[in-house]
């Protein structure tokens, strides 16, 4: 139990095991307990978005029950968008926002899709302990994971949510052969699709579509959620860039 | 979240949902976290065997996140045998003892069998935080549950073990129709089968079979484990009583 032992990870995990992204975690003990749950499930890629009490955090170490290799390898990011930029399939465990239209998966369904995404890097996003993810953060995700539990008492603590989703991922590796990605286009990274959404938004802003201004955030999220629900791939995004360029050439006399 | 609300249980649970038996739990916080996990999964029948710090325990309440109806209803027993006496299917989550031959199930396999046991009362036994169950305690169980996790780092804390097994039980209710018990004999309670094992042991003791004395505990456990692996039912136990009586009448000139 003492010290760091990378071999415990390398024996159980694989390069394309999903990253676990803790967004603005508040309590160091929860980060440590999440690290323990990750190592239980053979997961090692921990990413922390703006942890409240800074990093490293001695309270995390105290609760990790020896899963120090996970904490030692944790990376810190300022925003969720940066933390998931290199991933090409991301699910968020959160309550659905009222103005969000997103696919909702159980942990078991998500696990099958994560296994099918082999050869590409995926991630699971967890919100802060109390407030949950903002709608803007949730709109980065391909789909939402909801854990089917007693509807009268369904709230899980952070480490338990990590454990249940990680457990299902681990079981899915034992159970069935993962679906093949054969015949499908390569996935698009979050960074590349966000680059397209950003370009689209700037052009829509320029042509007055994002009006009135107080509705602009909702319109932007709805667009993101629509494309992400469609599970757009790399080719789709390149196509959409072309479509956008073509439309802009036609509409403006200056041929921008 | 404040106060006790039985309706949250009654809405989600059912009379034959398995009991959760915590054996000699050491840390109040773990009992509270286990209560929260139970209510997450629609489980309400908490049984405590000789909790180290007595009962009730304010540390448990602090960690229950409002799952007070589970703690309020918890019952305390002196021994594990008393705590499971009324149950007719019990699984223990523990590492297998070296001299134990018992069936081993995953939480998912156990969940299917627990659902199939409908109409009869079942239970899940958890050991103390550090030491685990004694071999004698484990021998009370029909089978052992082992959670498939990273073999290099598989230890779960008490509440997480309760959560994973409870979660699978809850999912099994959503998934598939439970197997029917039709055509099967009624199950035997732990109390009734322990009564038979106790009688058998006394008779074996009397006839010198449990020799040398230092091997007696192992022999007793092996007998229990063999019958429990066979999933003996009520009729089986009555038959075995008859067999034992018949053999005793034949062997002793005094016709006892």
Coordinates of C-alpha atoms in Angstrom, one line a residue:
Chain A
X1 CA 0.0 0.0 0.0
X2 CA 2.9 2.3 0.6
X3 CA 4.2 4.6 -2.1
X4 CA 3.6 4.7 -5.8
X5 CA 3.5 1.6 -7.9
X6 CA 2.9 2.2 -11.6
X7 CA 2.7 -1.5 -12.3
X8 CA -0.7 -1.8 -10.6
X9 CA -2.0 0.5 -13.2
X10 CA -0.2 -0.9 -16.2
X11 CA -1.2 -4.4 -15.4
X12 CA -4.9 -3.5 -15.3
X13 CA -5.4 -0.5 -17.5
X14 CA -4.9 0.3 -21.2
X15 CA -3.9 3.4 -23.1
X16 CA -7.5 4.1 -24.3
X17 CA -9.2 3.6 -21.0
X18 CA -11.4 6.7 -20.4
X19 CA -10.1 9.8 -18.6
X20 CA -11.9 10.8 -15.5
X21 CA -12.5 14.6 -15.4
X22 CA -13.4 16.1 -12.1
X23 CA -14.8 19.6 -12.7
X24 CA -14.2 22.2 -10.0
X25 CA -14.0 19.6 -7.2
X26 CA -14.4 21.2 -3.8
X27 CA -13.4 18.6 -1.3
X28 CA -9.9 17.1 -1.3
X29 CA -11.2 13.9 0.3
X30 CA -13.5 13.3 -2.6
X31 CA -10.7 13.6 -5.1
X32 CA -8.8 11.0 -3.1
X33 CA -11.8 8.7 -2.8
X34 CA -12.3 9.1 -6.6
X35 CA -8.7 8.1 -7.2
X36 CA -9.2 5.0 -5.2
X37 CA -12.4 4.1 -7.1
X38 CA -10.5 4.8 -10.4
X39 CA -7.7 2.4 -9.5
X40 CA -10.3 -0.2 -8.4
X41 CA -11.6 -0.1 -12.0
X42 CA -8.2 0.1 -13.8
X43 CA -8.5 3.8 -14.7
X44 CA -5.5 6.1 -14.3
X45 CA -6.0 9.3 -16.4
X46 CA -7.3 11.8 -13.8
X47 CA -7.9 15.4 -14.9
X48 CA -8.9 18.2 -12.5
X49 CA -10.5 21.3 -13.6
X50 CA -9.8 24.3 -11.3
X51 CA -9.8 22.3 -8.0
X52 CA -11.1 24.7 -5.3
X53 CA -8.3 24.1 -2.8
X54 CA -5.4 23.9 -5.3
X55 CA -3.3 21.0 -6.2
X56 CA -1.7 18.8 -4.8
X57 CA -4.0 18.4 -1.9
X58 CA -3.0 16.4 1.2
X59 CA -6.6 15.6 2.0
X60 CA -6.8 13.8 -1.3
X61 CA -3.8 11.7 -0.4
X62 CA -5.2 10.7 3.0
X63 CA -8.4 9.3 1.3
X64 CA -6.8 7.6 -1.6
X65 CA -6.0 4.4 0.4
X66 CA -2.8 4.0 -1.4
X67 CA -3.9 4.9 -5.0
X68 CA -1.1 7.4 -5.2
X69 CA -0.2 6.6 -8.7
X70 CA -3.5 8.1 -9.9
X71 CA -3.0 11.3 -7.8
X72 CA 0.6 11.6 -8.9
X73 CA -0.4 11.5 -12.5
X74 CA -3.4 13.9 -12.2
X75 CA -3.3 16.9 -14.5
X76 CA -4.8 20.3 -13.7
X77 CA -6.7 22.5 -16.3
X78 CA -8.3 25.9 -16.0
X79 CA -11.4 25.1 -18.0
X80 CA -13.4 21.9 -18.8
X81 CA -13.0 22.7 -22.6
X82 CA -9.2 22.4 -22.2
X83 CA -9.4 19.3 -20.1
X84 CA -11.3 17.4 -22.8
X85 CA -9.8 19.0 -25.9
X86 CA -7.9 15.8 -27.0
X87 CA -10.9 13.5 -26.4
X88 CA -13.3 12.3 -29.0
X89 CA -16.1 10.9 -27.0
X90 CA -17.1 12.5 -23.7
X91 CA -20.1 11.7 -21.4
X92 CA -21.1 13.8 -18.5
X93 CA -22.8 12.5 -15.3
X94 CA -25.1 15.3 -14.3
X95 CA -28.7 16.2 -14.0
X96 CA -30.1 17.4 -17.3
X97 CA -30.5 21.1 -17.6
X98 CA -34.0 22.3 -18.4
X99 CA -33.1 23.8 -21.7
X100 CA -30.8 20.9 -22.8
X101 CA -31.7 18.3 -25.4
X102 CA -29.2 15.6 -25.1
X103 CA -29.1 11.8 -25.3
X104 CA -29.3 10.1 -21.9
X105 CA -27.5 6.8 -21.2
X106 CA -27.3 4.5 -18.3
X107 CA -23.7 3.7 -17.1
X108 CA -24.1 0.2 -18.7
X109 CA -25.0 1.6 -22.1
X110 CA -22.2 4.2 -21.8
X111 CA -19.8 1.4 -21.0
X112 CA -20.6 -0.5 -24.1
X113 CA -20.0 2.7 -26.2
X114 CA -16.8 3.5 -24.4
X115 CA -15.5 0.0 -25.2
X116 CA -16.6 0.3 -28.8
X117 CA -14.6 3.6 -29.0
X118 CA -11.3 1.6 -28.7
X119 CA -8.3 3.0 -30.4
X120 CA -9.6 6.5 -29.6
X121 CA -9.5 8.5 -26.4
X122 CA -12.7 9.0 -24.4
X123 CA -13.6 10.6 -21.1
X124 CA -16.2 10.8 -18.3
X125 CA -17.0 14.3 -16.9
X126 CA -18.1 14.7 -13.3
X127 CA -19.5 18.0 -11.9
X128 CA -18.7 19.8 -8.6
X129 CA -20.1 18.2 -5.5
X130 CA -23.1 20.6 -4.9
X131 CA -23.8 22.7 -8.0
X132 CA -23.2 20.2 -10.8
X133 CA -22.0 21.2 -14.2
X134 CA -23.1 24.5 -15.8
X135 CA -25.2 24.1 -18.9
X136 CA -22.2 25.4 -21.0
X137 CA -20.0 22.7 -19.5
X138 CA -22.6 20.0 -20.1
X139 CA -23.0 21.1 -23.7
X140 CA -19.4 19.9 -24.3
X141 CA -20.5 16.3 -23.8
X142 CA -21.8 13.9 -26.4
X143 CA -24.4 12.5 -24.0
X144 CA -25.5 12.5 -20.4
X145 CA -25.1 9.6 -18.1
X146 CA -27.9 9.1 -15.5
X147 CA -27.5 6.3 -13.0
X148 CA -30.9 4.4 -12.5
X149 CA -31.4 4.6 -8.7
X150 CA -34.2 5.1 -6.2
X151 CA -35.9 8.1 -7.8
X152 CA -36.8 9.4 -4.3
X153 CA -33.1 9.4 -3.2
X154 CA -30.8 9.2 -6.2
X155 CA -27.9 11.6 -5.2
X156 CA -24.5 9.9 -5.1
X157 CA -21.3 11.4 -3.8
X158 CA -18.5 12.1 -6.2
X159 CA -16.5 9.0 -5.6
X160 CA -19.5 6.8 -5.7
X161 CA -20.5 8.2 -9.1
X162 CA -16.9 7.5 -10.3
X163 CA -17.1 4.0 -8.9
X164 CA -20.4 3.1 -10.6
X165 CA -19.5 4.4 -14.0
X166 CA -15.9 2.9 -13.7
X167 CA -17.3 -0.4 -12.5
X168 CA -19.6 -0.7 -15.5
X169 CA -16.7 0.2 -17.8
X170 CA -14.6 -2.5 -16.2
X171 CA -17.4 -5.1 -16.4
X172 CA -18.0 -4.3 -20.1
X173 CA -14.4 -5.4 -20.8
X174 CA -15.1 -8.7 -19.1
X175 CA -18.5 -9.3 -20.7
X176 CA -18.8 -9.0 -24.4
X177 CA -16.6 -8.3 -27.3
X178 CA -16.8 -4.6 -28.0
X179 CA -18.6 -3.5 -31.1
X180 CA -16.3 -2.7 -33.9
X181 CA -15.7 0.8 -35.2
X182 CA -15.0 -0.7 -38.7
X183 CA -16.7 1.2 -41.5
X184 CA -17.0 4.3 -39.4
X185 CA -15.3 7.6 -39.9
X186 CA -12.6 8.6 -37.5
X187 CA -14.1 10.5 -34.5
X188 CA -13.5 14.2 -34.1
X189 CA -11.8 15.5 -31.0
X190 CA -13.6 17.9 -28.7
X191 CA -11.0 20.5 -29.6
X192 CA -11.8 20.3 -33.4
X193 CA -15.5 20.3 -33.0
X194 CA -15.4 23.2 -30.5
X195 CA -13.2 25.1 -33.1
X196 CA -16.0 24.6 -35.6
X197 CA -18.8 25.6 -33.1
X198 CA -16.8 28.7 -32.2
X199 CA -16.4 29.7 -35.9
X200 CA -20.1 29.1 -36.5
X201 CA -21.0 31.3 -33.5
X202 CA -18.8 34.1 -34.6
X203 CA -20.4 34.1 -38.1
X204 CA -23.9 33.9 -36.7
X205 CA -23.1 36.8 -34.4
X206 CA -21.8 38.8 -37.3
X207 CA -25.0 38.2 -39.3
X208 CA -27.3 39.1 -36.4
X209 CA -28.6 35.6 -35.8
X210 CA -27.8 35.6 -32.1
X211 CA -30.4 38.1 -31.2
X212 CA -31.7 39.2 -28.7
X213 CA -28.3 39.0 -26.8
X214 CA -29.9 37.4 -23.7
X215 CA -31.0 34.4 -25.8
X216 CA -27.5 33.9 -27.4
X217 CA -26.2 31.5 -24.8
X218 CA -29.2 29.2 -25.2
X219 CA -29.0 29.3 -28.9
X220 CA -25.3 28.4 -28.8
X221 CA -25.9 25.5 -26.4
X222 CA -28.7 24.2 -28.5
X223 CA -26.5 24.1 -31.6
X224 CA -23.7 22.3 -29.8
X225 CA -26.2 19.8 -28.3
X226 CA -27.7 19.1 -31.7
X227 CA -24.4 18.4 -33.4
X228 CA -23.1 16.4 -30.4
X229 CA -26.3 14.3 -30.3
X230 CA -25.6 13.5 -33.9
X231 CA -22.2 12.1 -32.8
X232 CA -20.5 14.1 -35.6
X233 CA -17.2 12.6 -36.8
X234 CA -14.1 14.2 -38.2
X235 CA -15.5 14.1 -41.8
X236 CA -18.8 15.7 -40.7
X237 CA -17.0 18.6 -39.1
X238 CA -14.8 19.2 -42.2
X239 CA -18.0 19.1 -44.3
X240 CA -19.6 21.6 -42.1
X241 CA -16.6 23.9 -42.3
X242 CA -17.0 23.7 -46.1
X243 CA -20.7 24.4 -45.9
X244 CA -20.2 27.4 -43.7
X245 CA -17.4 28.8 -46.0
X246 CA -19.6 28.3 -49.1
X247 CA -22.6 30.0 -47.5
X248 CA -20.5 32.9 -46.4
X249 CA -19.0 33.4 -49.9
X250 CA -22.5 33.5 -51.3
X251 CA -24.0 35.9 -48.8
X252 CA -21.3 38.6 -48.6
X253 CA -20.4 40.8 -51.6
X254 CA -16.9 41.0 -50.1
X255 CA -16.4 37.2 -50.5
X256 CA -15.0 36.8 -47.0
Chain B
X1 CA -33.3 16.1 3.3
X2 CA -34.3 16.9 6.8
X3 CA -35.9 14.3 9.0
X4 CA -37.3 10.9 8.4
X5 CA -39.5 10.2 5.4
X6 CA -40.6 6.6 5.2
X7 CA -42.4 7.2 1.9
X8 CA -39.0 7.5 0.1
X9 CA -38.5 3.9 1.1
X10 CA -41.9 2.5 0.5
X11 CA -42.1 4.0 -2.9
X12 CA -38.9 2.3 -4.0
X13 CA -38.5 -0.8 -2.0
X14 CA -40.4 -4.0 -1.5
X15 CA -40.9 -6.3 1.4
X16 CA -38.6 -8.9 0.0
X17 CA -35.8 -6.6 -0.9
X18 CA -32.6 -8.2 0.7
X19 CA -31.5 -7.2 4.1
X20 CA -28.0 -5.6 4.4
X21 CA -26.1 -7.1 7.4
X22 CA -23.0 -5.2 8.6
X23 CA -20.9 -7.5 10.7
X24 CA -19.0 -5.9 13.6
X25 CA -18.7 -2.6 11.7
X26 CA -16.0 -0.4 13.3
X27 CA -16.5 3.1 12.0
X28 CA -19.8 5.0 12.4
X29 CA -19.2 7.0 9.3
X30 CA -19.1 3.8 7.3
X31 CA -22.5 2.7 8.7
X32 CA -23.9 6.1 7.7
X33 CA -22.5 5.9 4.2
X34 CA -23.8 2.4 3.8
X35 CA -27.3 3.6 4.8
X36 CA -27.1 6.3 2.1
X37 CA -26.0 3.7 -0.5
X38 CA -28.8 1.4 0.6
X39 CA -31.5 4.1 0.2
X40 CA -30.0 4.9 -3.2
X41 CA -30.7 1.3 -4.2
X42 CA -34.2 1.1 -2.6
X43 CA -33.0 -1.1 0.3
X44 CA -34.1 -0.5 3.9
X45 CA -33.6 -3.5 6.1
X46 CA -30.3 -2.7 7.8
X47 CA -29.0 -5.2 10.4
X48 CA -25.9 -4.5 12.6
X49 CA -24.0 -7.3 14.3
X50 CA -22.1 -6.0 17.4
X51 CA -21.2 -2.5 16.1
X52 CA -17.9 -1.6 17.8
X53 CA -19.0 1.8 19.1
X54 CA -22.5 0.9 20.1
X55 CA -25.8 2.0 18.6
X56 CA -27.1 4.6 17.8
X57 CA -24.0 6.4 16.6
X58 CA -24.0 10.1 15.8
X59 CA -21.1 9.6 13.3
X60 CA -23.4 7.4 11.3
X61 CA -26.1 10.1 11.1
X62 CA -23.6 12.7 10.0
X63 CA -22.6 10.6 7.0
X64 CA -26.0 9.3 6.0
X65 CA -26.8 12.4 3.9
X66 CA -30.4 12.3 5.1
X67 CA -31.0 8.6 4.8
X68 CA -32.2 8.6 8.3
X69 CA -35.1 6.2 7.8
X70 CA -32.6 3.4 7.1
X71 CA -30.7 4.2 10.3
X72 CA -33.8 4.6 12.4
X73 CA -35.0 1.2 11.3
X74 CA -31.7 -0.6 11.9
X75 CA -31.7 -3.6 14.2
X76 CA -28.8 -4.7 16.3
X77 CA -27.8 -8.4 16.9
X78 CA -25.1 -10.0 19.0
X79 CA -24.1 -12.6 16.5
X80 CA -24.3 -13.0 12.7
X81 CA -26.2 -16.2 13.1
X82 CA -29.0 -14.4 15.0
X83 CA -29.0 -11.6 12.4
X84 CA -29.6 -13.9 9.5
X85 CA -31.8 -16.5 11.3
X86 CA -35.0 -15.6 9.4
X87 CA -33.4 -15.4 6.0
X88 CA -33.4 -18.2 3.5
X89 CA -30.8 -17.0 1.0
X90 CA -27.6 -15.2 2.2
X91 CA -24.6 -14.1 0.3
X92 CA -21.4 -12.9 1.9
X93 CA -19.0 -10.3 0.3
X94 CA -15.6 -11.4 1.6
X95 CA -12.4 -12.9 0.4
X96 CA -12.6 -16.6 0.3
X97 CA -11.0 -18.3 3.3
X98 CA -8.2 -20.8 2.4
X99 CA -10.0 -23.8 3.7
X100 CA -13.5 -22.9 2.3
X101 CA -15.1 -24.5 -0.6
X102 CA -18.0 -22.2 -1.6
X103 CA -19.6 -21.0 -4.8
X104 CA -18.4 -17.6 -5.9
X105 CA -20.8 -15.2 -7.7
X106 CA -20.3 -11.7 -9.2
X107 CA -22.7 -9.0 -7.9
X108 CA -24.6 -9.3 -11.2
X109 CA -25.1 -13.1 -10.9
X110 CA -26.1 -12.7 -7.3
X111 CA -28.6 -10.0 -8.2
X112 CA -30.4 -12.3 -10.6
X113 CA -30.6 -15.0 -7.9
X114 CA -31.8 -12.5 -5.3
X115 CA -34.6 -11.4 -7.7
X116 CA -35.5 -15.0 -8.4
X117 CA -35.9 -15.6 -4.7
X118 CA -38.9 -13.3 -4.6
X119 CA -41.5 -14.1 -2.0
X120 CA -38.7 -15.2 0.4
X121 CA -36.4 -13.1 2.4
X122 CA -32.7 -12.8 1.5
X123 CA -29.7 -11.0 2.8
X124 CA -26.2 -9.7 1.9
X125 CA -23.5 -10.0 4.6
X126 CA -20.6 -7.6 4.8
X127 CA -17.6 -8.1 7.0
X128 CA -15.8 -5.6 9.3
X129 CA -13.7 -3.0 7.6
X130 CA -10.2 -4.5 8.2
X131 CA -10.4 -8.1 9.2
X132 CA -13.3 -9.4 7.1
X133 CA -15.6 -12.2 8.2
X134 CA -14.3 -15.1 10.2
X135 CA -14.5 -18.5 8.4
X136 CA -17.2 -19.5 10.8
X137 CA -19.3 -16.4 9.8
X138 CA -18.7 -17.0 6.1
X139 CA -19.8 -20.6 6.4
X140 CA -23.3 -19.3 7.2
X141 CA -23.6 -18.0 3.7
X142 CA -25.0 -19.8 0.6
X143 CA -22.3 -18.4 -1.6
X144 CA -19.6 -15.7 -1.7
X145 CA -19.8 -12.6 -3.8
X146 CA -16.6 -11.3 -5.3
X147 CA -16.6 -8.0 -7.2
X148 CA -14.6 -8.2 -10.4
X149 CA -12.2 -5.3 -10.1
X150 CA -8.5 -4.5 -10.9
X151 CA -6.8 -7.5 -9.3
X152 CA -3.9 -5.4 -8.3
X153 CA -6.1 -3.0 -6.3
X154 CA -9.5 -4.5 -5.5
X155 CA -10.2 -3.5 -2.0
X156 CA -13.4 -1.5 -1.6
X157 CA -14.6 0.4 1.5
X158 CA -17.7 -0.9 3.2
X159 CA -20.2 1.6 1.7
X160 CA -18.8 1.1 -1.8
X161 CA -19.2 -2.6 -1.5
X162 CA -22.8 -2.1 -0.3
X163 CA -23.4 0.4 -3.2
X164 CA -22.1 -2.0 -5.9
X165 CA -24.1 -5.0 -4.8
X166 CA -27.2 -2.9 -4.1
X167 CA -26.8 -1.2 -7.5
X168 CA -26.8 -4.6 -9.3
X169 CA -29.8 -5.7 -7.3
X170 CA -31.6 -2.5 -8.3
X171 CA -30.6 -2.9 -12.0
X172 CA -31.7 -6.5 -12.0
X173 CA -35.2 -5.3 -11.2
X174 CA -35.2 -3.0 -14.2
X175 CA -33.7 -5.5 -16.6
X176 CA -35.2 -8.8 -16.9
X177 CA -38.1 -10.8 -15.6
X178 CA -36.8 -12.7 -12.6
X179 CA -36.6 -16.5 -12.9
X180 CA -39.6 -18.2 -11.4
X181 CA -39.3 -20.3 -8.3
X182 CA -42.2 -22.5 -9.7
X183 CA -41.6 -26.2 -9.2
X184 CA -39.1 -25.7 -6.5
X185 CA -39.4 -26.6 -2.9
X186 CA -39.7 -23.8 -0.3
X187 CA -36.3 -22.5 0.9
X188 CA -35.1 -23.3 4.4
X189 CA -34.3 -20.4 6.7
X190 CA -30.7 -20.1 8.1
X191 CA -32.1 -20.8 11.5
X192 CA -33.6 -24.1 10.5
X193 CA -30.6 -25.2 8.6
X194 CA -28.2 -24.1 11.4
X195 CA -30.4 -26.2 13.8
X196 CA -29.7 -29.2 11.7
X197 CA -26.0 -28.5 11.4
X198 CA -25.8 -28.1 15.2
X199 CA -27.6 -31.3 15.8
X200 CA -25.3 -33.1 13.3
X201 CA -22.2 -31.7 14.9
X202 CA -23.3 -32.8 18.4
X203 CA -23.9 -36.3 17.2
X204 CA -20.6 -36.4 15.3
X205 CA -18.9 -35.1 18.5
X206 CA -20.5 -37.9 20.5
X207 CA -19.4 -40.6 18.2
X208 CA -15.8 -39.3 18.0
X209 CA -15.8 -38.1 14.4
X210 CA -14.6 -34.6 15.3
X211 CA -11.1 -35.8 16.1
X212 CA -8.5 -34.5 16.7
X213 CA -10.1 -31.5 18.4
X214 CA -8.0 -28.9 16.6
X215 CA -9.5 -30.1 13.3
X216 CA -13.0 -29.9 14.5
X217 CA -13.7 -26.3 13.5
X218 CA -12.5 -27.0 9.9
X219 CA -14.6 -30.2 9.7
X220 CA -17.7 -28.3 10.9
X221 CA -17.2 -25.5 8.4
X222 CA -16.6 -28.0 5.5
X223 CA -19.9 -29.7 6.3
X224 CA -21.8 -26.4 6.4
X225 CA -20.2 -25.2 3.2
X226 CA -21.0 -28.5 1.4
X227 CA -24.8 -28.3 2.3
X228 CA -25.0 -24.6 1.6
X229 CA -23.3 -25.0 -1.8
X230 CA -26.1 -27.6 -2.5
X231 CA -28.7 -24.9 -1.8
X232 CA -30.5 -27.2 0.5
X233 CA -34.2 -26.5 0.8
X234 CA -36.7 -27.1 3.6
X235 CA -37.5 -30.6 2.4
X236 CA -33.8 -31.5 2.2
X237 CA -33.3 -30.5 5.8
X238 CA -36.3 -32.4 7.0
X239 CA -35.0 -35.4 5.1
X240 CA -31.5 -35.1 6.6
X241 CA -33.0 -34.9 10.1
X242 CA -34.8 -38.2 9.3
X243 CA -31.6 -39.7 7.9
X244 CA -29.6 -38.7 11.0
X245 CA -32.3 -40.1 13.4
X246 CA -32.4 -43.3 11.4
X247 CA -28.7 -43.8 11.5
X248 CA -28.5 -43.0 15.2
X249 CA -31.2 -45.6 16.0
X250 CA -29.3 -48.2 14.1
X251 CA -25.9 -47.4 15.6
X252 CA -26.7 -47.2 19.3
X253 CA -27.9 -50.2 21.3
X254 CA -29.8 -47.7 23.5
X255 CA -31.9 -46.7 20.5
X256 CA -31.5 -43.0 21.2

